[in-house]
Tab-separated table of C-alpha atoms in Angstrom:
chain	number	residue	atom	x	y	z
X	8	MET	CA	-9.739	-45.241	-65.115
X	9	SER	CA	-6.857	-42.812	-64.757
X	10	GLU	CA	-3.220	-43.780	-64.415
X	11	GLN	CA	-2.253	-45.369	-61.077
X	12	ILE	CA	0.674	-43.665	-59.321
X	13	LEU	CA	0.877	-45.702	-56.137
X	14	THR	CA	-0.777	-48.494	-54.144
X	15	GLU	CA	-0.051	-49.288	-50.503
X	16	VAL	CA	-1.723	-52.023	-48.458
X	17	PHE	CA	-1.674	-52.005	-44.633
X	18	GLU	CA	-2.723	-54.999	-42.541
X	19	VAL	CA	-4.818	-53.926	-39.539
X	20	GLU	CA	-5.259	-56.248	-36.557
X	21	ALA	CA	-8.551	-56.522	-34.712
X	22	GLY	CA	-8.409	-55.106	-31.200
X	23	ASP	CA	-4.901	-53.616	-31.459
X	24	PHE	CA	-5.845	-50.217	-30.082
X	25	VAL	CA	-2.235	-49.222	-29.353
X	26	ALA	CA	-1.203	-49.514	-33.005
X	27	ALA	CA	-4.444	-47.976	-34.304
X	28	GLY	CA	-3.661	-44.942	-36.422
X	29	ALA	CA	-0.144	-45.997	-37.440
X	30	ALA	CA	-1.278	-46.917	-40.967
X	31	SER	CA	-3.230	-43.676	-41.329
X	32	ALA	CA	-0.196	-41.696	-40.180
X	33	GLN	CA	1.785	-43.427	-42.925
X	34	ILE	CA	-0.917	-42.615	-45.491
X	35	LYS	CA	-0.817	-38.976	-44.434
X	36	ARG	CA	2.964	-38.889	-44.842
X	37	ILE	CA	2.745	-40.457	-48.318
X	38	LEU	CA	0.175	-37.887	-49.466
X	39	LYS	CA	2.359	-35.073	-48.106
X	40	GLN	CA	5.350	-36.445	-50.022
X	41	LEU	CA	3.209	-36.437	-53.157
X	42	SER	CA	2.417	-32.728	-52.499
X	43	VAL	CA	-1.334	-33.275	-52.342
X	44	ASN	CA	-3.276	-30.146	-51.252
X	45	SER	CA	-3.307	-29.868	-47.427
X	46	ASP	CA	-7.126	-29.643	-47.128
X	47	LEU	CA	-7.480	-32.832	-49.163
X	48	ILE	CA	-4.798	-34.548	-47.055
X	49	ARG	CA	-6.745	-33.632	-43.927
X	50	ARG	CA	-9.959	-35.113	-45.367
X	51	ALA	CA	-8.080	-38.237	-46.483
X	52	ALA	CA	-6.467	-38.584	-43.037
X	53	ILE	CA	-9.853	-38.345	-41.277
X	54	ILE	CA	-11.340	-40.968	-43.621
X	55	SER	CA	-8.357	-43.246	-43.223
X	56	TYR	CA	-8.197	-42.956	-39.425
X	57	GLU	CA	-11.944	-43.493	-38.942
X	58	ALA	CA	-11.787	-46.504	-41.288
X	59	GLU	CA	-8.715	-47.900	-39.518
X	60	LEU	CA	-10.410	-47.484	-36.122
X	61	ASN	CA	-13.462	-49.305	-37.480
X	62	LEU	CA	-11.225	-52.222	-38.495
X	63	VAL	CA	-9.636	-52.292	-35.016
X	64	ILE	CA	-12.879	-51.847	-33.064
X	65	HIS	CA	-15.494	-53.701	-35.114
X	66	SER	CA	-13.825	-56.169	-37.498
X	67	LEU	CA	-12.034	-59.480	-37.135
X	68	GLY	CA	-9.094	-57.889	-38.957
X	69	GLY	CA	-8.578	-56.538	-42.427
X	70	LYS	CA	-6.717	-54.290	-44.814
X	71	LEU	CA	-6.521	-50.547	-45.262
X	72	ILE	CA	-5.625	-49.720	-48.852
X	73	LEU	CA	-4.387	-46.462	-50.376
X	74	ARG	CA	-4.485	-45.943	-54.135
X	75	VAL	CA	-3.282	-42.690	-55.617
X	76	MET	CA	-4.135	-41.837	-59.199
X	77	LYS	CA	-3.520	-38.727	-61.246
X	78	ASP	CA	-6.943	-37.273	-60.504
X	79	ARG	CA	-8.021	-39.004	-57.271
X	80	VAL	CA	-7.091	-40.638	-53.982
X	81	VAL	CA	-8.946	-43.855	-53.170
X	82	ILE	CA	-8.922	-45.150	-49.591
X	83	SER	CA	-10.618	-48.473	-48.994
X	84	THR	CA	-10.966	-51.167	-46.356
X	85	GLU	CA	-11.641	-54.868	-46.730
X	86	ASP	CA	-12.257	-56.962	-43.651
X	87	VAL	CA	-12.985	-60.607	-42.938
X	88	GLY	CA	-16.146	-60.079	-40.897
X	89	PRO	CA	-18.352	-60.159	-38.964
X	90	GLY	CA	-20.260	-57.892	-41.361
X	91	ILE	CA	-22.998	-55.303	-40.837
X	92	ALA	CA	-26.594	-56.529	-40.651
X	93	ASP	CA	-28.251	-53.161	-41.322
X	94	ILE	CA	-26.078	-50.711	-43.282
X	95	SER	CA	-28.590	-47.848	-43.182
X	96	LEU	CA	-28.617	-48.056	-39.365
X	97	ALA	CA	-24.794	-48.124	-39.245
X	98	LEU	CA	-24.728	-44.923	-41.306
X	99	LYS	CA	-26.935	-43.076	-38.797
X	100	GLU	CA	-25.080	-40.606	-36.548
X	101	GLY	CA	-25.065	-41.809	-32.967
X	102	TRP	CA	-25.748	-45.472	-33.661
X	103	SER	CA	-22.932	-47.768	-32.524
X	104	THR	CA	-22.260	-51.286	-31.311
X	105	ALA	CA	-18.963	-50.327	-29.638
X	106	SER	CA	-18.277	-51.624	-26.123
X	107	ASP	CA	-18.035	-49.462	-22.998
X	108	ASP	CA	-14.245	-50.031	-23.050
X	109	ILE	CA	-13.998	-48.427	-26.484
X	110	ARG	CA	-16.249	-45.552	-25.400
X	111	SER	CA	-14.049	-44.918	-22.358
X	112	MET	CA	-11.156	-44.436	-24.783
X	113	GLY	CA	-13.033	-41.634	-26.551
X	114	PHE	CA	-14.472	-43.532	-29.511
X	115	GLY	CA	-17.556	-45.552	-30.445
X	116	ALA	CA	-19.946	-42.607	-30.571
X	117	GLY	CA	-21.495	-43.726	-33.835
X	118	MET	CA	-19.848	-40.929	-35.803
X	119	GLY	CA	-17.311	-42.967	-37.799
X	120	LEU	CA	-19.151	-44.050	-40.949
X	121	PRO	CA	-21.106	-40.753	-41.268
X	122	ASN	CA	-17.824	-38.849	-40.891
X	123	ILE	CA	-16.127	-41.004	-43.538
X	124	LYS	CA	-19.039	-40.359	-45.907
X	125	ARG	CA	-19.005	-36.596	-45.170
X	126	ASN	CA	-15.313	-36.273	-46.031
X	127	ALA	CA	-15.421	-38.366	-49.216
X	128	ASP	CA	-16.523	-37.227	-52.683
X	129	ASP	CA	-17.677	-40.786	-53.437
X	130	PHE	CA	-18.540	-43.407	-50.817
X	131	GLU	CA	-19.509	-47.063	-51.292
X	132	ILE	CA	-20.123	-49.724	-48.667
X	133	ARG	CA	-20.879	-53.411	-49.182
X	134	SER	CA	-21.572	-55.767	-46.296
X	135	ALA	CA	-23.843	-58.445	-44.930
X	136	ALA	CA	-24.050	-60.186	-41.575
X	137	GLY	CA	-21.686	-63.153	-41.502
X	138	SER	CA	-19.446	-61.895	-44.312
X	139	GLY	CA	-16.854	-59.148	-44.671
X	140	THR	CA	-17.333	-55.419	-45.137
X	141	THR	CA	-15.809	-53.420	-47.984
X	142	ILE	CA	-15.705	-49.632	-47.979
X	143	VAL	CA	-14.400	-47.610	-50.924
X	144	THR	CA	-13.983	-43.838	-50.668
X	145	THR	CA	-12.732	-41.425	-53.301
X	146	ILE	CA	-11.413	-37.890	-53.012
X	147	TYR	CA	-10.925	-36.080	-56.325
X	148	LEU	CA	-7.749	-34.018	-56.611
D	19	MET	CA	-3.839	-17.033	-30.313
D	20	ARG	CA	-0.263	-18.231	-29.857
D	21	VAL	CA	0.481	-21.423	-27.943
D	22	SER	CA	2.464	-19.304	-25.467
D	23	ASP	CA	-0.624	-17.094	-24.871
D	24	ILE	CA	-2.747	-20.216	-24.293
D	25	MET	CA	-0.197	-21.512	-21.789
D	26	GLU	CA	-0.154	-18.204	-19.944
D	27	ALA	CA	-3.949	-17.798	-19.886
D	28	LEU	CA	-4.383	-21.296	-18.439
D	29	ASP	CA	-1.462	-21.094	-15.968
D	30	GLY	CA	-0.241	-24.094	-17.895
D	31	LYS	CA	3.025	-25.924	-18.315
D	32	VAL	CA	4.687	-27.180	-21.489
D	33	CYS	CA	5.208	-30.942	-21.449
D	34	PHE	CA	6.533	-31.035	-25.017
D	35	GLY	CA	7.159	-28.429	-27.706
D	36	GLU	CA	9.048	-25.463	-26.244
D	37	ASP	CA	9.945	-24.650	-29.859
D	38	LYS	CA	6.271	-24.481	-30.841
D	39	LEU	CA	5.188	-21.706	-28.468
D	40	ASN	CA	5.043	-19.160	-31.304
D	41	GLU	CA	2.687	-21.252	-33.427
D	42	VAL	CA	-0.831	-19.864	-33.816
D	43	CYS	CA	-4.161	-21.587	-33.054
D	44	LEU	CA	-7.188	-20.199	-34.915
D	45	THR	CA	-9.816	-22.122	-32.975
D	46	ALA	CA	-10.257	-24.579	-30.106
D	47	CYS	CA	-12.281	-27.662	-29.259
D	48	GLY	CA	-12.854	-29.059	-25.778
D	49	CYS	CA	-14.005	-32.671	-25.491
D	50	ASP	CA	-13.201	-36.101	-24.128
D	51	LEU	CA	-14.827	-37.764	-27.121
D	52	MET	CA	-12.346	-38.075	-29.971
D	53	SER	CA	-15.207	-39.116	-32.270
D	54	ASP	CA	-16.588	-35.583	-31.864
D	55	ALA	CA	-13.193	-33.978	-32.407
D	56	LEU	CA	-12.912	-35.926	-35.678
D	57	ALA	CA	-16.402	-34.923	-36.771
D	58	PHE	CA	-16.426	-31.236	-35.849
D	59	SER	CA	-12.828	-30.064	-36.024
D	60	LYS	CA	-11.246	-27.248	-38.006
D	61	ALA	CA	-7.663	-26.723	-39.107
D	62	ARG	CA	-5.057	-25.085	-36.813
D	63	MET	CA	-6.967	-26.044	-33.707
D	64	CYS	CA	-6.092	-26.304	-30.023
D	65	LEU	CA	-7.568	-29.502	-28.558
D	66	LEU	CA	-8.439	-29.452	-24.847
D	67	THR	CA	-9.216	-32.779	-23.207
D	68	GLY	CA	-9.104	-34.764	-19.991
D	69	LEU	CA	-8.611	-37.995	-21.911
D	70	THR	CA	-5.048	-39.301	-21.714
D	71	ASN	CA	-4.295	-42.077	-24.162
D	72	THR	CA	-2.107	-42.142	-27.259
D	73	GLN	CA	-5.148	-42.039	-29.565
D	74	VAL	CA	-5.642	-38.405	-28.488
D	75	VAL	CA	-2.320	-37.599	-30.181
D	76	ARG	CA	-3.169	-39.800	-33.199
D	77	THR	CA	-6.497	-37.978	-33.531
D	78	ALA	CA	-4.713	-34.632	-33.254
D	79	GLU	CA	-2.202	-35.712	-35.877
D	80	MET	CA	-4.957	-36.496	-38.394
D	81	LEU	CA	-6.615	-33.132	-37.742
D	82	ASP	CA	-3.431	-31.007	-37.999
D	83	VAL	CA	-3.965	-29.876	-34.396
D	84	VAL	CA	-1.367	-27.318	-33.271
D	85	ALA	CA	-1.465	-28.007	-29.525
D	86	ILE	CA	-3.132	-30.394	-27.072
D	87	VAL	CA	-3.981	-29.159	-23.567
D	88	PHE	CA	-4.553	-31.833	-20.921
D	89	VAL	CA	-6.897	-30.436	-18.269
D	90	ARG	CA	-7.720	-31.256	-14.630
D	91	GLY	CA	-4.006	-31.663	-13.847
D	92	LYS	CA	-3.694	-34.774	-16.008
D	93	GLN	CA	-0.111	-35.848	-16.617
D	94	PRO	CA	0.577	-37.194	-20.125
D	95	SER	CA	2.383	-40.547	-20.206
D	96	ALA	CA	5.827	-41.154	-21.723
D	97	GLU	CA	4.089	-42.859	-24.686
D	98	ILE	CA	1.985	-39.760	-25.312
D	99	LEU	CA	5.034	-37.494	-25.191
D	100	ALA	CA	6.981	-39.796	-27.521
D	101	LEU	CA	4.148	-39.716	-30.054
D	102	ALA	CA	3.880	-35.927	-29.687
D	103	GLU	CA	7.570	-35.665	-30.515
D	104	GLU	CA	7.122	-37.937	-33.542
D	105	THR	CA	4.154	-35.936	-34.801
D	106	GLY	CA	5.380	-32.449	-33.797
D	107	ILE	CA	2.361	-31.468	-31.714
D	108	ALA	CA	2.826	-29.237	-28.642
D	109	ILE	CA	1.587	-30.731	-25.352
D	110	LEU	CA	0.473	-28.494	-22.476
D	111	ARG	CA	-1.186	-29.250	-19.164
D	112	THR	CA	-3.269	-27.156	-16.799
D	113	ASP	CA	-4.970	-27.658	-13.429
D	114	HIS	CA	-8.171	-26.008	-14.719
D	115	THR	CA	-11.194	-28.170	-15.512
D	116	LEU	CA	-12.234	-28.573	-19.143
D	117	TYR	CA	-15.127	-26.152	-18.608
D	118	GLU	CA	-12.933	-23.511	-16.986
D	119	ALA	CA	-10.128	-23.851	-19.533
D	120	CYS	CA	-12.529	-23.515	-22.474
D	121	GLY	CA	-14.191	-20.497	-20.830
D	122	ILE	CA	-10.859	-18.769	-20.238
D	123	LEU	CA	-9.697	-19.260	-23.843
D	124	TYR	CA	-13.086	-18.195	-25.234
D	125	SER	CA	-13.011	-15.025	-23.130
D	126	CYS	CA	-9.522	-14.346	-24.481
D	127	GLY	CA	-11.024	-14.302	-27.975
D	128	LEU	CA	-10.208	-17.797	-29.226
D	129	PRO	CA	-13.378	-18.854	-31.080
D	130	GLY	CA	-15.036	-22.259	-31.346
D	131	ARG	CA	-16.292	-23.389	-34.727
D	132	ILE	CA	-15.005	-21.082	-37.429
D	133	LYS	CA	-14.803	-21.263	-41.188
D	134	VAL	CA	-11.167	-21.622	-42.272
């Protein structure tokens, strides 16, 4: 494992749609300050924002975590439930359990997890119904 | 296409970002679904939408969007303008529908999906 430069942990509240994105904006600013390549920042920001929205929309609350190492940026989420019963279904474009309220706000189209995976070099997801979900994404610098 | 050219082509008004009129957009995306904008966007984009909530600006911030155009005469709220100021994204509005506004910009030579 390469040398860790920075770790930041952001608490994300379930259902707080007004604050959604504030943590990702902070992550983007941190990566800019560290002079990370702008294309990689954009990919990291998309991952972070989609993951943060997932915490707000689908979880009972959780954490968005940024780890910066010499050769990689790791963005992960850990939530306290309710968990995903069928991960392969959740990874399918267009499949979503979001409410009509969320859809009327422009989200919940079932693009989040596939988009996170598309923008990451490495992507891991662990979950089960009734327990929390953990997502770990890596972008190599 | 400069933000000022977009404003002129759409008979639009600047709600925020008079100092950003010389910035250049390389492509545009018209949608009310921010999920799609996040999935199919390119850098230095103009985002046209009829959706008016602060997450439109947050989405634009993540995507390095140059300017947001609110269509169908939608008036952005004070919260939207405050977030635009914080993030440095130009906000325009036009009375054209999303379909018309996209057609006008496309006919002016602003492409859709491009490789940048």
